[in-house]
Short mmCIF file of N, CA, C and O in Angstrom, two decimals:
data_model
loop_
_atom_site.label_atom_id
_atom_site.label_comp_id
_atom_site.label_asym_id
_atom_site.label_seq_id
_atom_site.Cartn_x
_atom_site.Cartn_y
_atom_site.Cartn_z
N PHE A 1498 121.86 162.42 0.88
CA PHE A 1498 121.72 163.73 0.46
C PHE A 1498 122.98 164.01 0.52
O PHE A 1498 123.84 164.10 1.58
N GLY A 1499 123.68 164.41 -0.68
CA GLY A 1499 124.97 165.12 -0.72
C GLY A 1499 126.20 164.24 -0.40
O GLY A 1499 125.97 162.99 -0.11
N LYS A 1500 127.27 164.97 -0.17
CA LYS A 1500 128.66 164.30 0.66
C LYS A 1500 128.42 163.85 2.09
O LYS A 1500 128.14 164.84 2.58
N PRO A 1501 129.29 162.79 2.40
CA PRO A 1501 129.12 162.59 3.70
C PRO A 1501 129.99 163.69 4.42
O PRO A 1501 131.07 164.24 4.12
N CYS A 1502 129.95 163.97 5.89
CA CYS A 1502 130.48 164.81 6.34
C CYS A 1502 132.18 164.21 6.52
O CYS A 1502 132.46 163.44 6.45
N GLN A 1503 133.06 165.24 6.14
CA GLN A 1503 134.46 165.06 6.36
C GLN A 1503 135.36 165.75 7.24
O GLN A 1503 134.81 166.96 7.33
N ALA A 1504 136.34 165.06 7.99
CA ALA A 1504 136.92 166.26 8.69
C ALA A 1504 137.43 167.55 7.98
O ALA A 1504 137.97 167.17 6.61
N PRO A 1505 137.79 168.48 8.46
CA PRO A 1505 138.62 169.73 7.67
C PRO A 1505 139.71 169.47 7.18
O PRO A 1505 140.45 168.69 7.93
N THR A 1506 140.22 169.96 5.95
CA THR A 1506 141.31 169.20 5.82
C THR A 1506 142.63 170.48 5.98
O THR A 1506 143.74 170.34 6.27
N ASN A 1507 141.99 171.78 6.52
CA ASN A 1507 142.84 172.89 7.07
C ASN A 1507 143.20 172.53 8.39
O ASN A 1507 142.84 172.65 9.50
N PRO A 1508 144.91 172.28 8.78
CA PRO A 1508 144.79 171.99 10.37
C PRO A 1508 144.66 173.12 11.43
O PRO A 1508 144.31 172.63 12.28
N MET A 1509 144.26 174.42 10.94
CA MET A 1509 144.32 175.13 11.90
C MET A 1509 142.55 174.75 12.08
O MET A 1509 142.06 175.51 13.13
N LEU A 1510 141.84 174.82 11.29
CA LEU A 1510 140.56 174.47 11.39
C LEU A 1510 140.22 173.29 12.24
O LEU A 1510 139.41 173.59 13.00
N ALA A 1511 140.85 172.69 11.75
CA ALA A 1511 140.76 171.36 12.80
C ALA A 1511 141.06 171.57 14.15
O ALA A 1511 140.38 170.97 15.17
N LEU A 1512 142.26 171.92 14.45
CA LEU A 1512 142.59 172.60 15.95
C LEU A 1512 141.65 173.39 16.48
O LEU A 1512 140.72 173.18 17.63
N LEU A 1513 140.87 174.38 15.93
CA LEU A 1513 140.07 175.28 16.13
C LEU A 1513 138.89 174.44 16.89
O LEU A 1513 138.07 174.88 17.25
N LEU A 1514 138.17 173.64 16.02
CA LEU A 1514 136.77 172.70 16.09
C LEU A 1514 137.00 171.94 17.17
O LEU A 1514 136.26 171.85 17.89
N GLU A 1515 138.77 171.14 17.60
CA GLU A 1515 138.76 170.65 18.82
C GLU A 1515 138.88 171.37 20.05
O GLU A 1515 138.11 170.95 21.07
N LEU A 1516 139.16 172.82 19.81
CA LEU A 1516 138.97 173.56 21.16
C LEU A 1516 137.77 174.28 21.03
O LEU A 1516 137.58 174.02 22.32
N CYS A 1517 136.99 174.19 20.43
CA CYS A 1517 135.42 174.24 20.46
C CYS A 1517 134.74 173.62 21.51
O CYS A 1517 134.17 173.57 22.03
N ALA A 1518 134.86 172.07 20.66
CA ALA A 1518 134.52 170.72 21.40
C ALA A 1518 134.84 170.87 22.85
O ALA A 1518 133.94 170.49 23.58
N VAL A 1519 136.04 171.33 23.28
CA VAL A 1519 136.59 171.36 24.50
C VAL A 1519 135.68 172.53 25.34
O VAL A 1519 135.14 172.60 26.74
N LEU A 1520 136.19 174.02 25.06
CA LEU A 1520 135.68 175.13 25.75
C LEU A 1520 133.94 175.28 25.61
O LEU A 1520 133.59 175.79 26.51
N VAL A 1521 133.54 174.46 24.84
CA VAL A 1521 131.84 175.14 24.95
C VAL A 1521 131.28 173.61 24.86
O VAL A 1521 130.90 172.88 23.84
N PRO A 1522 131.02 173.04 25.82
CA PRO A 1522 130.25 171.87 26.35
C PRO A 1522 128.79 172.36 25.84
O PRO A 1522 128.39 173.26 26.02
N PRO A 1523 128.34 170.72 25.36
CA PRO A 1523 127.01 170.97 24.94
C PRO A 1523 126.04 171.49 26.13
O PRO A 1523 126.42 170.74 27.10
N PRO A 1524 124.75 171.84 25.78
CA PRO A 1524 124.00 171.93 26.95
C PRO A 1524 123.49 170.58 27.97
O PRO A 1524 123.90 169.55 27.11
N PRO A 1525 123.46 170.76 29.12
CA PRO A 1525 122.90 169.47 29.78
C PRO A 1525 121.75 168.66 29.38
O PRO A 1525 120.72 169.51 29.01
N VAL A 1526 121.68 167.60 28.90
CA VAL A 1526 120.71 166.77 28.67
C VAL A 1526 120.66 165.66 29.48
O VAL A 1526 121.52 165.08 29.80
N ARG A 1527 119.30 165.16 29.30
CA ARG A 1527 119.28 163.78 29.54
C ARG A 1527 119.25 162.46 28.64
O ARG A 1527 118.43 162.47 28.08
N GLY A 1528 120.65 162.12 28.58
CA GLY A 1528 120.57 160.97 27.59
C GLY A 1528 120.58 161.74 26.37
O GLY A 1528 121.22 162.94 26.44
N ALA A 1529 119.97 161.25 25.10
CA ALA A 1529 119.85 162.19 24.12
C ALA A 1529 118.66 162.71 23.80
O ALA A 1529 118.50 163.32 22.85
N SER A 1530 117.91 162.91 24.70
CA SER A 1530 116.47 163.58 24.55
C SER A 1530 116.49 164.01 25.67
O SER A 1530 116.81 163.98 26.68
N ARG A 1531 115.10 165.26 25.34
CA ARG A 1531 114.58 166.05 26.62
C ARG A 1531 113.22 166.12 26.19
O ARG A 1531 112.62 166.31 25.32
N PHE A 1532 112.50 165.48 27.42
CA PHE A 1532 111.32 165.71 27.79
C PHE A 1532 110.79 166.50 28.46
O PHE A 1532 110.76 166.97 29.19
N PHE A 1533 109.38 167.10 27.77
CA PHE A 1533 108.61 167.97 28.28
C PHE A 1533 107.03 167.76 28.56
O PHE A 1533 106.62 166.71 27.69
N LEU A 1534 106.73 168.02 29.88
CA LEU A 1534 104.93 168.12 30.12
C LEU A 1534 104.42 168.75 28.84
O LEU A 1534 104.91 169.78 28.80
N ASP A 1535 103.50 168.21 28.21
CA ASP A 1535 102.54 168.82 27.41
C ASP A 1535 101.08 169.24 27.92
O ASP A 1535 100.51 168.48 27.59
N THR A 1536 101.27 170.23 28.93
CA THR A 1536 100.07 170.57 29.54
C THR A 1536 100.20 172.22 30.30
O THR A 1536 101.16 172.35 30.64
N ALA A 1537 99.35 172.62 30.22
CA ALA A 1537 99.09 173.99 31.10
C ALA A 1537 98.14 173.51 32.58
O ALA A 1537 98.33 174.50 33.14
N ASP A 1538 97.94 172.59 32.93
CA ASP A 1538 97.78 171.86 33.95
C ASP A 1538 98.76 171.99 35.19
O ASP A 1538 99.51 171.19 35.25
N VAL A 1539 98.61 172.79 36.34
CA VAL A 1539 99.79 173.02 37.31
C VAL A 1539 99.62 171.93 37.70
O VAL A 1539 100.84 171.23 38.85
N ARG A 1540 98.60 171.32 38.31
CA ARG A 1540 98.32 170.24 39.26
C ARG A 1540 99.42 168.82 38.30
O ARG A 1540 99.85 168.15 39.38
N GLU A 1541 99.12 168.82 37.25
CA GLU A 1541 100.14 167.88 36.63
C GLU A 1541 101.49 167.82 36.42
O GLU A 1541 102.33 167.49 37.06
N TRP A 1542 101.87 169.36 36.81
CA TRP A 1542 103.27 169.71 36.87
C TRP A 1542 103.81 169.10 38.25
O TRP A 1542 104.69 169.03 38.41
N LYS A 1543 102.91 169.68 39.22
CA LYS A 1543 103.35 169.39 40.49
C LYS A 1543 103.73 167.67 40.83
O LYS A 1543 104.30 167.22 41.95
N ALA A 1544 102.60 167.06 40.13
CA ALA A 1544 103.11 165.79 40.54
C ALA A 1544 103.94 165.02 39.71
O ALA A 1544 104.95 164.16 39.84
N LEU A 1545 104.62 165.72 38.49
CA LEU A 1545 105.25 164.99 37.46
C LEU A 1545 106.94 165.83 37.45
O LEU A 1545 107.65 164.81 37.17
N LEU A 1546 106.56 166.71 37.46
CA LEU A 1546 108.05 167.26 37.44
C LEU A 1546 108.94 166.96 38.32
O LEU A 1546 110.13 166.75 38.08
N PRO A 1547 108.57 166.59 39.83
CA PRO A 1547 109.60 166.14 40.81
C PRO A 1547 110.38 164.99 40.46
O PRO A 1547 111.13 164.17 41.02
N LEU A 1548 109.51 164.36 39.53
CA LEU A 1548 110.24 162.51 39.09
C LEU A 1548 111.60 162.72 38.54
O LEU A 1548 112.42 162.25 38.46
N GLY A 1549 112.10 164.32 38.04
CA GLY A 1549 113.16 164.50 37.65
C GLY A 1549 113.40 163.98 36.13
O GLY A 1549 114.89 164.17 35.67
N ILE A 1550 112.32 163.62 35.45
CA ILE A 1550 112.87 163.36 33.89
C ILE A 1550 112.23 164.30 32.95
O ILE A 1550 112.67 164.05 31.96
N PHE A 1551 111.67 165.03 33.38
CA PHE A 1551 111.43 166.24 32.40
C PHE A 1551 112.46 168.00 32.76
O PHE A 1551 112.29 167.99 33.34
N HIS A 1552 112.26 168.22 31.43
CA HIS A 1552 113.53 169.22 30.80
C HIS A 1552 112.58 170.52 31.76
O HIS A 1552 112.92 171.45 31.71
N GLY A 1553 111.20 170.19 31.09
CA GLY A 1553 110.47 171.23 30.72
C GLY A 1553 109.14 171.16 30.70
O GLY A 1553 108.29 170.00 30.65
N VAL A 1554 108.28 172.34 30.34
CA VAL A 1554 106.99 172.24 30.05
C VAL A 1554 106.38 172.71 28.81
O VAL A 1554 107.32 173.71 28.53
N THR A 1555 105.63 172.41 28.01
CA THR A 1555 105.47 173.04 26.66
C THR A 1555 103.86 173.18 26.85
O THR A 1555 102.83 172.24 27.30
N THR A 1556 103.46 174.21 26.18
CA THR A 1556 101.79 174.24 26.00
C THR A 1556 101.63 175.28 24.98
O THR A 1556 102.26 175.50 24.20
N ASN A 1557 100.23 175.37 24.62
CA ASN A 1557 99.91 176.21 23.38
C ASN A 1557 98.44 176.46 23.82
O ASN A 1557 97.68 176.25 25.06
N PRO A 1558 97.79 177.45 23.04
CA PRO A 1558 96.92 178.25 23.30
C PRO A 1558 95.33 177.07 23.55
O PRO A 1558 94.55 177.25 24.76
N VAL A 1559 95.31 175.96 22.74
CA VAL A 1559 94.43 175.00 23.17
C VAL A 1559 94.56 174.39 24.56
O VAL A 1559 93.65 174.04 25.33
N LEU A 1560 95.97 173.97 24.83
CA LEU A 1560 96.13 173.13 26.10
C LEU A 1560 95.63 174.52 27.60
O LEU A 1560 95.26 174.12 28.34
N LEU A 1561 96.15 175.38 26.85
CA LEU A 1561 95.70 176.56 27.99
C LEU A 1561 94.30 176.62 28.36
O LEU A 1561 93.54 176.56 29.30
N GLU A 1562 93.69 176.81 27.00
CA GLU A 1562 91.69 176.59 27.30
C GLU A 1562 91.48 175.53 27.85
O GLU A 1562 90.49 175.80 28.94
N ARG A 1563 92.00 174.15 27.78
CA ARG A 1563 91.69 173.26 28.63
C ARG A 1563 91.74 173.19 30.28
O ARG A 1563 91.19 172.57 30.95
N ALA A 1564 92.82 173.57 30.42
CA ALA A 1564 93.46 173.88 31.82
C ALA A 1564 92.31 175.01 32.20
O ALA A 1564 92.76 175.00 33.22
N GLY A 1565 91.61 175.79 31.66
CA GLY A 1565 90.82 176.90 32.26
C GLY A 1565 91.77 178.07 32.18
O GLY A 1565 91.61 179.05 33.40
N VAL A 1566 92.85 178.45 31.70
CA VAL A 1566 93.63 179.33 31.79
C VAL A 1566 93.76 180.05 30.60
O VAL A 1566 93.34 179.76 29.38
N ARG A 1567 93.61 181.62 30.87
CA ARG A 1567 93.53 182.61 29.90
C ARG A 1567 94.44 182.90 28.73
O ARG A 1567 95.83 182.41 29.58
N CYS A 1568 94.23 182.59 27.62
CA CYS A 1568 95.81 182.84 26.49
C CYS A 1568 95.92 184.30 26.67
O CYS A 1568 95.78 185.01 25.27
N THR A 1569 96.92 184.73 27.38
CA THR A 1569 97.53 186.33 27.48
C THR A 1569 98.66 186.34 27.62
O THR A 1569 99.24 184.83 28.38
N VAL A 1570 99.23 186.98 27.65
CA VAL A 1570 101.00 186.72 27.99
C VAL A 1570 101.21 187.13 29.59
O VAL A 1570 101.91 186.23 29.79
N GLY A 1571 100.64 187.58 30.29
CA GLY A 1571 100.87 187.69 31.66
C GLY A 1571 100.52 186.47 32.15
O GLY A 1571 101.12 186.00 32.95
N GLU A 1572 99.41 185.61 31.84
CA GLU A 1572 99.40 184.48 32.46
C GLU A 1572 100.42 183.23 31.80
O GLU A 1572 100.85 182.59 32.78
N CYS A 1573 101.03 183.24 30.98
CA CYS A 1573 102.03 182.52 30.38
C CYS A 1573 103.02 183.07 30.86
O CYS A 1573 103.98 181.97 31.82
N HIS A 1574 103.54 184.08 31.44
CA HIS A 1574 104.24 184.51 32.39
C HIS A 1574 104.33 184.26 34.06
O HIS A 1574 105.31 183.52 34.24
N ARG A 1575 102.95 183.85 34.11
CA ARG A 1575 102.76 183.67 35.88
C ARG A 1575 102.85 182.15 35.77
O ARG A 1575 103.84 181.43 36.53
N LEU A 1576 102.76 180.93 34.49
CA LEU A 1576 102.88 179.66 34.57
C LEU A 1576 104.32 179.45 34.17
O LEU A 1576 104.95 178.38 34.86
N ALA A 1577 105.05 180.53 33.53
CA ALA A 1577 106.42 180.01 33.33
C ALA A 1577 107.29 179.91 34.67
O ALA A 1577 108.00 179.18 35.09
N ARG A 1578 106.84 181.22 35.33
CA ARG A 1578 107.58 181.09 36.97
C ARG A 1578 107.38 180.07 37.60
O ARG A 1578 107.95 179.61 38.61
N THR A 1579 105.97 179.38 37.45
CA THR A 1579 105.33 178.41 38.39
C THR A 1579 106.22 177.24 38.28
O THR A 1579 106.82 176.47 38.72
N ALA A 1580 106.31 177.09 36.82
CA ALA A 1580 107.11 175.89 36.02
C ALA A 1580 108.64 176.03 36.44
O ALA A 1580 109.10 174.87 37.09
N PHE A 1581 109.35 177.30 36.71
CA PHE A 1581 110.81 177.50 37.04
C PHE A 1581 110.57 176.73 38.56
O PHE A 1581 111.60 176.39 39.17
N GLU A 1582 109.88 177.36 39.22
CA GLU A 1582 109.99 177.19 40.75
C GLU A 1582 109.42 175.66 41.26
O GLU A 1582 110.36 175.08 42.38
N LEU A 1583 108.93 174.86 40.02
CA LEU A 1583 108.69 173.76 40.32
C LEU A 1583 109.76 172.82 39.64
O LEU A 1583 109.81 171.53 39.82
N GLY A 1584 110.83 173.23 39.19
CA GLY A 1584 112.09 172.55 38.55
C GLY A 1584 112.13 172.62 37.27
O GLY A 1584 113.28 171.85 36.72
N ALA A 1585 111.32 173.09 36.26
CA ALA A 1585 111.47 173.15 34.95
C ALA A 1585 112.72 174.26 34.45
O ALA A 1585 112.78 175.03 35.12
N ALA A 1586 113.33 173.64 33.69
CA ALA A 1586 114.71 174.02 32.84
C ALA A 1586 114.07 175.37 31.85
O ALA A 1586 114.85 176.26 31.72
N GLU A 1587 113.03 174.73 31.15
CA GLU A 1587 112.63 175.74 30.04
C GLU A 1587 111.04 175.63 30.10
O GLU A 1587 110.33 174.45 30.54
N PHE A 1588 110.35 176.64 29.82
CA PHE A 1588 109.32 176.49 29.35
C PHE A 1588 108.96 177.08 27.77
O PHE A 1588 109.45 178.09 27.21
N MET A 1589 108.30 176.05 26.97
CA MET A 1589 107.69 176.64 25.81
C MET A 1589 106.34 177.35 25.84
O MET A 1589 105.34 176.52 26.42
N ALA A 1590 106.19 178.12 25.20
CA ALA A 1590 104.63 178.73 25.00
C ALA A 1590 104.71 179.01 23.49
O ALA A 1590 105.60 179.59 23.08
N GLN A 1591 103.15 178.64 22.60
CA GLN A 1591 103.06 179.02 21.42
C GLN A 1591 102.71 180.40 21.07
O GLN A 1591 101.91 180.81 22.19
N ALA A 1592 103.09 181.10 20.23
CA ALA A 1592 102.62 182.14 20.03
C ALA A 1592 101.18 182.28 19.04
O ALA A 1592 100.74 181.23 18.78
N TRP A 1593 100.73 183.33 19.41
CA TRP A 1593 99.14 183.26 18.69
C TRP A 1593 98.70 184.44 17.79
O TRP A 1593 99.78 185.73 18.42
N GLY A 1594 97.87 184.82 16.82
CA GLY A 1594 97.65 185.58 16.14
C GLY A 1594 97.11 185.15 15.10
O GLY A 1594 97.29 184.30 14.38
N GLY A 1595 96.41 186.24 14.14
CA GLY A 1595 96.05 186.01 13.17
C GLY A 1595 96.70 186.16 11.54
O GLY A 1595 96.66 185.75 10.39
N ASP A 1596 97.65 186.60 11.84
CA ASP A 1596 99.15 187.24 10.70
C ASP A 1596 100.48 186.75 11.37
O ASP A 1596 100.43 186.86 12.52
N THR A 1597 101.27 187.10 10.60
CA THR A 1597 102.78 186.87 10.65
C THR A 1597 102.78 187.75 11.98
O THR A 1597 103.65 187.70 12.85
N ASP A 1598 102.60 189.46 11.62
CA ASP A 1598 103.02 190.64 12.55
C ASP A 1598 102.61 190.43 14.18
O ASP A 1598 103.31 190.77 14.97
N SER A 1599 101.51 189.62 13.96
CA SER A 1599 100.80 189.39 15.60
C SER A 1599 101.33 188.41 15.90
O SER A 1599 101.69 188.39 17.27
N LEU A 1600 101.75 187.54 15.46
CA LEU A 1600 102.54 185.95 15.74
C LEU A 1600 103.53 186.70 16.35
O LEU A 1600 104.49 186.04 17.29
N VAL A 1601 104.80 187.03 15.69
CA VAL A 1601 105.87 187.97 15.91
C VAL A 1601 105.81 188.69 17.20
O VAL A 1601 106.57 188.56 18.64
N ALA A 1602 104.73 189.64 17.13
CA ALA A 1602 104.30 190.56 18.63
C ALA A 1602 104.30 189.45 19.68
O ALA A 1602 104.74 189.50 21.18
N SER A 1603 103.13 188.39 19.62
CA SER A 1603 102.90 188.02 20.75
C SER A 1603 104.16 186.96 21.06
O SER A 1603 104.21 186.76 22.58
N GLY A 1604 105.23 186.52 20.04
CA GLY A 1604 106.15 185.83 20.58
C GLY A 1604 107.05 186.60 21.13
O GLY A 1604 107.64 186.04 22.21
N LEU A 1605 107.32 187.56 20.67
CA LEU A 1605 108.38 188.46 21.46
C LEU A 1605 107.72 188.92 22.97
O LEU A 1605 108.85 188.87 24.12
N ALA A 1606 106.98 189.00 23.17
CA ALA A 1606 106.19 189.11 24.69
C ALA A 1606 106.16 188.38 25.48
O ALA A 1606 106.57 188.44 26.70
N LEU A 1607 106.01 187.00 24.67
CA LEU A 1607 105.96 185.64 25.68
C LEU A 1607 107.60 185.73 26.40
O LEU A 1607 107.83 185.07 27.13
N ARG A 1608 108.26 185.89 25.24
CA ARG A 1608 110.03 185.34 25.78
C ARG A 1608 110.50 186.45 26.56
O ARG A 1608 111.46 186.03 27.19
N SER A 1609 109.65 187.83 26.77
CA SER A 1609 110.48 188.84 27.42
C SER A 1609 110.91 188.71 28.51
O SER A 1609 111.69 189.51 29.31
N ALA A 1610 109.82 188.22 29.63
CA ALA A 1610 109.87 187.54 30.97
C ALA A 1610 111.00 187.09 31.39
O ALA A 1610 111.65 186.85 32.22
N ASN A 1611 111.72 185.76 30.46
CA ASN A 1611 113.03 184.93 30.99
C ASN A 1611 113.75 184.57 29.27
O ASN A 1611 113.50 183.45 29.10
N PRO A 1612 113.94 185.50 28.42
CA PRO A 1612 114.55 184.93 27.27
C PRO A 1612 115.34 183.69 27.40
O PRO A 1612 115.73 183.18 25.94
N GLU A 1613 116.12 183.64 28.32
CA GLU A 1613 117.22 182.56 28.57
C GLU A 1613 116.39 181.17 28.84
O GLU A 1613 116.65 180.23 28.08
N ARG A 1614 115.25 181.26 28.97
CA ARG A 1614 114.43 180.01 29.52
C ARG A 1614 112.89 179.78 29.19
O ARG A 1614 112.39 178.39 28.93
N ILE A 1615 112.74 180.89 28.37
CA ILE A 1615 111.35 180.59 27.48
C ILE A 1615 111.19 180.47 26.13
O ILE A 1615 111.82 181.54 25.45
N VAL A 1616 111.17 179.33 25.62
CA VAL A 1616 111.00 179.56 24.09
C VAL A 1616 109.71 179.37 23.36
O VAL A 1616 108.92 179.02 24.20
N VAL A 1617 109.86 180.08 22.24
CA VAL A 1617 108.56 180.26 21.49
C VAL A 1617 108.32 179.37 20.79
O VAL A 1617 109.14 179.00 19.77
N LYS A 1618 107.15 178.75 20.05
CA LYS A 1618 107.05 177.97 19.29
C LYS A 1618 105.68 178.73 18.50
O LYS A 1618 105.35 179.91 18.90
N VAL A 1619 106.15 178.36 17.12
CA VAL A 1619 104.87 179.05 16.40
C VAL A 1619 103.77 177.84 15.48
O VAL A 1619 104.44 176.55 15.41
N PRO A 1620 102.91 178.36 15.15
CA PRO A 1620 102.08 176.94 14.33
C PRO A 1620 102.84 176.89 13.05
O PRO A 1620 103.23 177.75 12.60
N VAL A 1621 102.80 175.85 12.44
CA VAL A 1621 103.15 175.68 11.01
C VAL A 1621 102.46 175.88 10.06
O VAL A 1621 101.73 174.94 9.65
N THR A 1622 102.36 176.99 9.99
CA THR A 1622 101.46 177.79 8.69
C THR A 1622 102.50 178.61 7.91
O THR A 1622 103.10 178.97 8.24
N ALA A 1623 101.86 179.23 6.78
CA ALA A 1623 102.94 180.33 6.16
C ALA A 1623 102.97 181.28 7.23
O ALA A 1623 104.11 181.76 6.99
N ASP A 1624 102.22 181.83 7.55
CA ASP A 1624 102.18 182.91 8.78
C ASP A 1624 103.47 182.36 10.03
O ASP A 1624 104.05 183.18 10.42
N GLY A 1625 102.56 181.53 10.23
CA GLY A 1625 103.88 180.73 11.32
C GLY A 1625 105.31 180.83 10.89
O GLY A 1625 105.92 180.91 11.84
N THR A 1626 105.39 180.22 9.94
CA THR A 1626 106.70 180.04 9.34
C THR A 1626 107.43 181.52 8.93
O THR A 1626 108.51 181.33 9.45
N ALA A 1627 106.75 182.12 8.24
CA ALA A 1627 107.30 183.63 8.32
C ALA A 1627 107.52 184.74 9.73
O ALA A 1627 108.49 184.84 9.42
N ALA A 1628 106.73 184.17 11.07
CA ALA A 1628 106.98 184.33 12.17
C ALA A 1628 108.83 184.00 12.76
O ALA A 1628 109.13 184.93 13.29
N ALA A 1629 108.24 182.74 12.36
CA ALA A 1629 109.56 182.00 13.08
C ALA A 1629 110.93 182.49 12.19
O ALA A 1629 111.94 182.78 13.22
N ALA A 1630 110.80 183.04 11.08
CA ALA A 1630 112.31 183.48 10.55
C ALA A 1630 112.32 184.82 11.07
O ALA A 1630 113.51 185.24 11.28
N ARG A 1631 111.48 185.65 11.64
CA ARG A 1631 111.26 186.63 12.25
C ARG A 1631 111.81 186.83 13.85
O ARG A 1631 112.37 187.97 14.36
N LEU A 1632 111.48 186.00 14.63
CA LEU A 1632 111.79 185.72 15.64
C LEU A 1632 112.80 185.14 16.21
O LEU A 1632 113.57 185.12 16.92
#
């Protein structure tokens, strides 16, 4: 696909890129991958997060239902707090709604409790993709 990456020919740009690489370290990760528990079952989190190999927890409306958790913003915020208390660095929650506007609204509400650590996912549908562009 296209041309291979090349080093910048402008010396000032090359220097700036080198400085950025030193001054802005990459986020901490475990190797080249980050692993997430894909469940809303807190009992599983309590058993598996202490192993130290999981970066966080990810869930969605189906997993919430399976775990007997209501699919509400408040319940997701409660789950996020629990996940963080158990050592998760990030909590991912999927937005819900029947159209783009409702997906955006639920996504913004989900993220509001801790924007630095709560990641919003959207379904890969036409409305979900449009919502992702707005989130």
